[in-house]
Coordinates of C-alpha atoms in Angstrom, one line a residue:
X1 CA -137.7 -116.2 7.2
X2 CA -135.6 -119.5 7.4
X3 CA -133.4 -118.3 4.9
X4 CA -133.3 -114.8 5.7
X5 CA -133.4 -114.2 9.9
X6 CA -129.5 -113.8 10.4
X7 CA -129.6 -110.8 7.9
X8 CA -132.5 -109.3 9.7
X9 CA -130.2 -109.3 12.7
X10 CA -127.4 -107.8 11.1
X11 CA -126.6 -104.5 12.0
X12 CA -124.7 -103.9 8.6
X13 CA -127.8 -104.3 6.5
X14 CA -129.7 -102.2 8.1
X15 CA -126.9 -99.6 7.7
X16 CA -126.8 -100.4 4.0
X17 CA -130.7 -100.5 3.8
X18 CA -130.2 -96.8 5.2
X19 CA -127.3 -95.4 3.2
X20 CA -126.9 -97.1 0.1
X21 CA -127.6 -95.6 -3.0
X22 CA -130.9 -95.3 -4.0
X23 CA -130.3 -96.6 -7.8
X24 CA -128.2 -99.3 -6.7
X25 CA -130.5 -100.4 -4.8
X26 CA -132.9 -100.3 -7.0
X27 CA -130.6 -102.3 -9.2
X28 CA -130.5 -105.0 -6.7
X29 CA -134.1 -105.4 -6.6
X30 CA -134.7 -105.5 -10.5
X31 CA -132.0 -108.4 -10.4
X32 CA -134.1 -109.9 -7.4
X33 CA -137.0 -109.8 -9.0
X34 CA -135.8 -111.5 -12.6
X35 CA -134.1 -114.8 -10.2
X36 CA -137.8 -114.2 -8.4
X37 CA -139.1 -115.2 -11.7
X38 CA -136.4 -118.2 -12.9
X39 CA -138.0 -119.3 -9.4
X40 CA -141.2 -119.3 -9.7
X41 CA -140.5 -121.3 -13.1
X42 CA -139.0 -123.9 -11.2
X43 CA -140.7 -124.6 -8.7
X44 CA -143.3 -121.5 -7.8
X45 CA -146.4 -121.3 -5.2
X46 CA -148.9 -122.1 -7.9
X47 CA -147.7 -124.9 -10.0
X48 CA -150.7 -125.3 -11.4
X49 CA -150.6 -122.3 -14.0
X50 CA -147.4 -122.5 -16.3
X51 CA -146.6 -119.0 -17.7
X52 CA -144.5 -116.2 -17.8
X53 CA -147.6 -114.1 -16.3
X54 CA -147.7 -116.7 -13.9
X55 CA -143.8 -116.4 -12.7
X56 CA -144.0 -112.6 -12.8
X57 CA -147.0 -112.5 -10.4
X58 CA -145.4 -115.2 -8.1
X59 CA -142.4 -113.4 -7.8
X60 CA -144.4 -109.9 -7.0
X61 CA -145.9 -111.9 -4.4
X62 CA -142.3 -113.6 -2.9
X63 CA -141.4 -109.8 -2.8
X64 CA -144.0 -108.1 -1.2
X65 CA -144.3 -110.9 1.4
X66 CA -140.7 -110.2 2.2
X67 CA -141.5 -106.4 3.0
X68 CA -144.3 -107.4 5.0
X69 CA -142.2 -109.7 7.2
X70 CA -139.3 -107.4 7.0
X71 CA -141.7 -104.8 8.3
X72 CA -143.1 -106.8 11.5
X73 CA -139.5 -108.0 12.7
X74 CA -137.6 -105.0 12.2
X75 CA -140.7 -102.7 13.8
X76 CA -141.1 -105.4 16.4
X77 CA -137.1 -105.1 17.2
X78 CA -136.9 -101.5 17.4
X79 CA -135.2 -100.9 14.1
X80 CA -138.3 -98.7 12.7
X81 CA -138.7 -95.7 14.3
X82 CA -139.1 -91.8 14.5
X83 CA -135.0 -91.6 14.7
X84 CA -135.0 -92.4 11.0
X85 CA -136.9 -90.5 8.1
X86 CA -139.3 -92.3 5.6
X87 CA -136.6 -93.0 3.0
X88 CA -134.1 -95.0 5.4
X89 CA -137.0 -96.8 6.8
X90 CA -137.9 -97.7 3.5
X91 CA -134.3 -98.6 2.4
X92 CA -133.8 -101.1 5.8
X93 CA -137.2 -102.7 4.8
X94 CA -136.3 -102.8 0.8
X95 CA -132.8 -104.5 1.0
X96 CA -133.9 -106.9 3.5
X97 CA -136.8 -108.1 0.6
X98 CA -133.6 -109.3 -1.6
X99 CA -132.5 -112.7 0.8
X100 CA -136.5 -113.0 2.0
X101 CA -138.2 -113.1 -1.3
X102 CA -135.4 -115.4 -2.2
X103 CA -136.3 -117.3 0.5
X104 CA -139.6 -117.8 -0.2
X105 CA -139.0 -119.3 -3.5
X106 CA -135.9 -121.1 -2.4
X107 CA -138.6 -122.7 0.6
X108 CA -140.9 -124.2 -2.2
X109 CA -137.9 -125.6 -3.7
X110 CA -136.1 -127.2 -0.4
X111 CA -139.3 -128.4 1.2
X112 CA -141.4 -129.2 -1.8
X113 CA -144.9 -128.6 -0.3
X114 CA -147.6 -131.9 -1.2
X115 CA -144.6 -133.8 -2.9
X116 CA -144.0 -137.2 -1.7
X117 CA -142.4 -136.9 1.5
X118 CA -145.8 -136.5 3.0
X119 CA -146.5 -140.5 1.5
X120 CA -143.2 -142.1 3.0
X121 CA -143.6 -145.5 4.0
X122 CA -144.0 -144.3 7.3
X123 CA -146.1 -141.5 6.9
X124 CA -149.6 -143.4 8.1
X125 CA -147.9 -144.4 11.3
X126 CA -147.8 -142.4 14.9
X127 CA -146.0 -143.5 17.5
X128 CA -146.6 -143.4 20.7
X129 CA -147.4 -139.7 22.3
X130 CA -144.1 -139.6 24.1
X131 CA -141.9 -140.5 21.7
X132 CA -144.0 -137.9 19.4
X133 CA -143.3 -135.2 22.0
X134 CA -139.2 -136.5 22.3
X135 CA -139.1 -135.8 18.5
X136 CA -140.6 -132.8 18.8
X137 CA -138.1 -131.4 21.6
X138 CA -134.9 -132.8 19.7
X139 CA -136.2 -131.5 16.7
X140 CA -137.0 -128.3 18.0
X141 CA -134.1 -128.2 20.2
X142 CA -131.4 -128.7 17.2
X143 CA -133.2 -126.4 15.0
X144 CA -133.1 -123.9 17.1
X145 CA -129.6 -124.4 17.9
X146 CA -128.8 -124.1 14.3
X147 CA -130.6 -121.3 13.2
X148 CA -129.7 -119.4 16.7
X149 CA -125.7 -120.3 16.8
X150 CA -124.8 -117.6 13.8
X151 CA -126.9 -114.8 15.7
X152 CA -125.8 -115.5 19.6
X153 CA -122.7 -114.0 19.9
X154 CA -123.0 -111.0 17.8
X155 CA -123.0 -107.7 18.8
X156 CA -126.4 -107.4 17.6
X157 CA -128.1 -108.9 20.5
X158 CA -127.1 -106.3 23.4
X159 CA -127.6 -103.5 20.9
X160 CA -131.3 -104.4 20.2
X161 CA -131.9 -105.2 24.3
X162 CA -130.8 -102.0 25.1
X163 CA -133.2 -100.0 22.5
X164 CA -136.6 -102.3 23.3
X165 CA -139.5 -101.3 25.6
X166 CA -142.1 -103.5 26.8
X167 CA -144.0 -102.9 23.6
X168 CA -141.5 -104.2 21.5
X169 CA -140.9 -107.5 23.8
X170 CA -144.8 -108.4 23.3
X171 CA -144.3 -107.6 19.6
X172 CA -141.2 -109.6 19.5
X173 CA -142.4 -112.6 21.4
X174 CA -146.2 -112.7 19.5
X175 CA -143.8 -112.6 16.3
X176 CA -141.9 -115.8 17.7
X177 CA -145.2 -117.9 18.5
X178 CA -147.3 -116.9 15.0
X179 CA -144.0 -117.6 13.3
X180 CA -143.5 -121.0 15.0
X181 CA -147.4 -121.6 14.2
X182 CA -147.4 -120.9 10.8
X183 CA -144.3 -122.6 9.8
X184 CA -145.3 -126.0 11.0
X185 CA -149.4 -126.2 10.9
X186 CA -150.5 -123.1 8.4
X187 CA -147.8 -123.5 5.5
X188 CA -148.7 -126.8 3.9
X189 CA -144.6 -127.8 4.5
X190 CA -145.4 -131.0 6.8
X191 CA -148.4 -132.6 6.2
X192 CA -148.0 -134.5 9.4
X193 CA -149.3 -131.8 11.0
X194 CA -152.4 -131.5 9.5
X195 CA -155.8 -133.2 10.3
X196 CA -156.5 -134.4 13.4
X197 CA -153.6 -135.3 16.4
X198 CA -154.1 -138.4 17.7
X199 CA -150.9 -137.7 20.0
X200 CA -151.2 -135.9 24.0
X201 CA -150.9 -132.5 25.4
X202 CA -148.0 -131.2 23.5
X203 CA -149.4 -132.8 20.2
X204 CA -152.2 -130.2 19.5
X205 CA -151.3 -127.0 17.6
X206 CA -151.7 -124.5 20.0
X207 CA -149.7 -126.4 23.0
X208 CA -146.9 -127.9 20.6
X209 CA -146.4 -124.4 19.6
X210 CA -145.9 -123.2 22.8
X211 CA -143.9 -125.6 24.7
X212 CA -141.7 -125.7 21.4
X213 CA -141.2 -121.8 22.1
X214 CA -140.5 -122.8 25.3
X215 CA -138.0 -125.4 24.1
X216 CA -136.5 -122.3 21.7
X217 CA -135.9 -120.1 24.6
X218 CA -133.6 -122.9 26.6
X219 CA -131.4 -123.2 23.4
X220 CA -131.4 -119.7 23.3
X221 CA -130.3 -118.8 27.1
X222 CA -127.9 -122.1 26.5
X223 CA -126.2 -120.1 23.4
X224 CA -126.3 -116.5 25.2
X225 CA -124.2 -118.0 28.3
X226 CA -121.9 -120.3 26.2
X227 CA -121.1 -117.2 23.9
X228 CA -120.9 -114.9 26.8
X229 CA -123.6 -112.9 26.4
X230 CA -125.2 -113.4 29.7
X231 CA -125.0 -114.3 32.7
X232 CA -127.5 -116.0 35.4
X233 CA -126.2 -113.3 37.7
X234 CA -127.9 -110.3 35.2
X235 CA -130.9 -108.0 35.6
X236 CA -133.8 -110.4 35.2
X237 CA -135.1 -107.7 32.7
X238 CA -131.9 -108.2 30.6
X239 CA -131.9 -111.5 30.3
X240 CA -135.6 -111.9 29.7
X241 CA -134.7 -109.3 26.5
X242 CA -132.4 -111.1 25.6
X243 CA -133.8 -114.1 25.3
X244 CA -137.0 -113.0 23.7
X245 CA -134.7 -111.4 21.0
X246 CA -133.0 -114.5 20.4
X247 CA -136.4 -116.5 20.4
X248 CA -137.0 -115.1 17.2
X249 CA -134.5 -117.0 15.4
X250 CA -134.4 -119.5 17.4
X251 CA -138.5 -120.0 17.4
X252 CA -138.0 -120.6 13.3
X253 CA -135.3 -122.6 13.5
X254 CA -137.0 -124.9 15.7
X255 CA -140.7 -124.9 13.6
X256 CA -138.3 -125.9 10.7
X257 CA -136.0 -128.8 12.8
X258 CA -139.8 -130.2 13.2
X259 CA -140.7 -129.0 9.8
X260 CA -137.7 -131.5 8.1
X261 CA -137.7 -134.2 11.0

């Protein structure tokens, strides 16, 4: 998702997704799927197993992970709905899996799960619970400004406020915490975060995750007024949507700021 929320909130895939040619689409994915498997011989989820059998599986796996994911943030946006037939549904989901499952491969490559960043010469040593929870915040807080600042001032973020109902802004905002959670304590990327916290409040899984959403939805009202997409003076409702909308991004971005910090 790292690597692949700005094209989820790009309204020019999911035109493509709808209209393109079937076969050339098609042809996308059969090209995915080979660089899938060149992955997954690099540097794959299982590195314990060594063949081609191996890669091909792994790279079935990157890809229908991707649809999954592409599936729970573009029905949690709105995009997925009875306005569109089975096949463009299925094209928006299927072209988003080509920079997702590339993702996913590209992640084991970038973050190298269990390599040696987790034995650093630091890496036995916590400091004190709140200069933990000032790392946290910065890290959070610049992640989510990076992730965040290509998506802001689109055109993107209006058009999926106007189209949401309270169902999707539950959807949307469960999608940002699980997200936030799993990229920093279930994935196996920092090993700092697993085992017990010996930090405070903020340095448990469940309240880090929140106040770091939290910390993802100042960056995110920050971008949405600097750009000019909001303004204090708004409809609480609209800026609320906005914000939850982009929380998404900028609730991953921040997970991987702590992630690599």
């Amino acid at each position: 998702m790292l690597f692949g929320i700005p094209l989820l909130f790009t309204m020019e895939m999911w035109w493509i997704g709808e209209s393109m040619q079937r076969a050339a689409l098609l042809g996308f994915l059969a090209v995915v799927f080979l660089v899938n498997v060149a992955l997954a011989r690099l540097s794959g989820f299982r590195r314990e197993q060594d063949t081609l059998a191996s890669d091909i599986g792994q790279a079935i796996e990157a890809m229908a992970i991707a649809a999954l994911l592409s599936l729970a943030v573009l029905a949690a946006l709105g995009r997925l709905g009875s306005r569109a037939g089975i096949e463009a549904t299925l094209g928006e989901i299927a072209v988003q899996v080509i920079p997702l499952s590339l993702g996913a491969m590209v992640a084991n490559l970038v973050f190298a799960p269990g390599s040696d960043r987790a034995h650093g010469d630091d890496g036995d040593e916590l400091g004190s619970p709140v200069s933990e929870l000032l790392n946290d915040v910065g890290a959070t807080f610049a992640g989510a400004i990076f992730i965040g600042f290509a998506i802001a001032p689109t055109e993107e973020i209006p058009m999926l406020a106007a189209g949401l109902d309270i169902w999707n802004l539950l959807a949307v905002l469960a999608l940002s915490l699980l997200a936030g959670y799993l990229i920093v304590f279930a994935s196996g990327f920092d090993p700092s975060h697993h085992g017990p916290h010996h930090g405070g409040l903020f340095q448990r899984p469940l309240s880090e995750t929140i106040l770091a959403y939290v910390v993802s939805l100042i960056a995110a009202l920050v971008m949405l007024i600097g750009f000019g997409q909001l303004s204090l003076d708004d409809p609480a409702l609209s800026i609320v949507t906005k914000l939850l909308i982009l929380g998404v991004p900028a609730s991953i971005g921040g997970a991987a700021g702590r992630v690599v910090v």
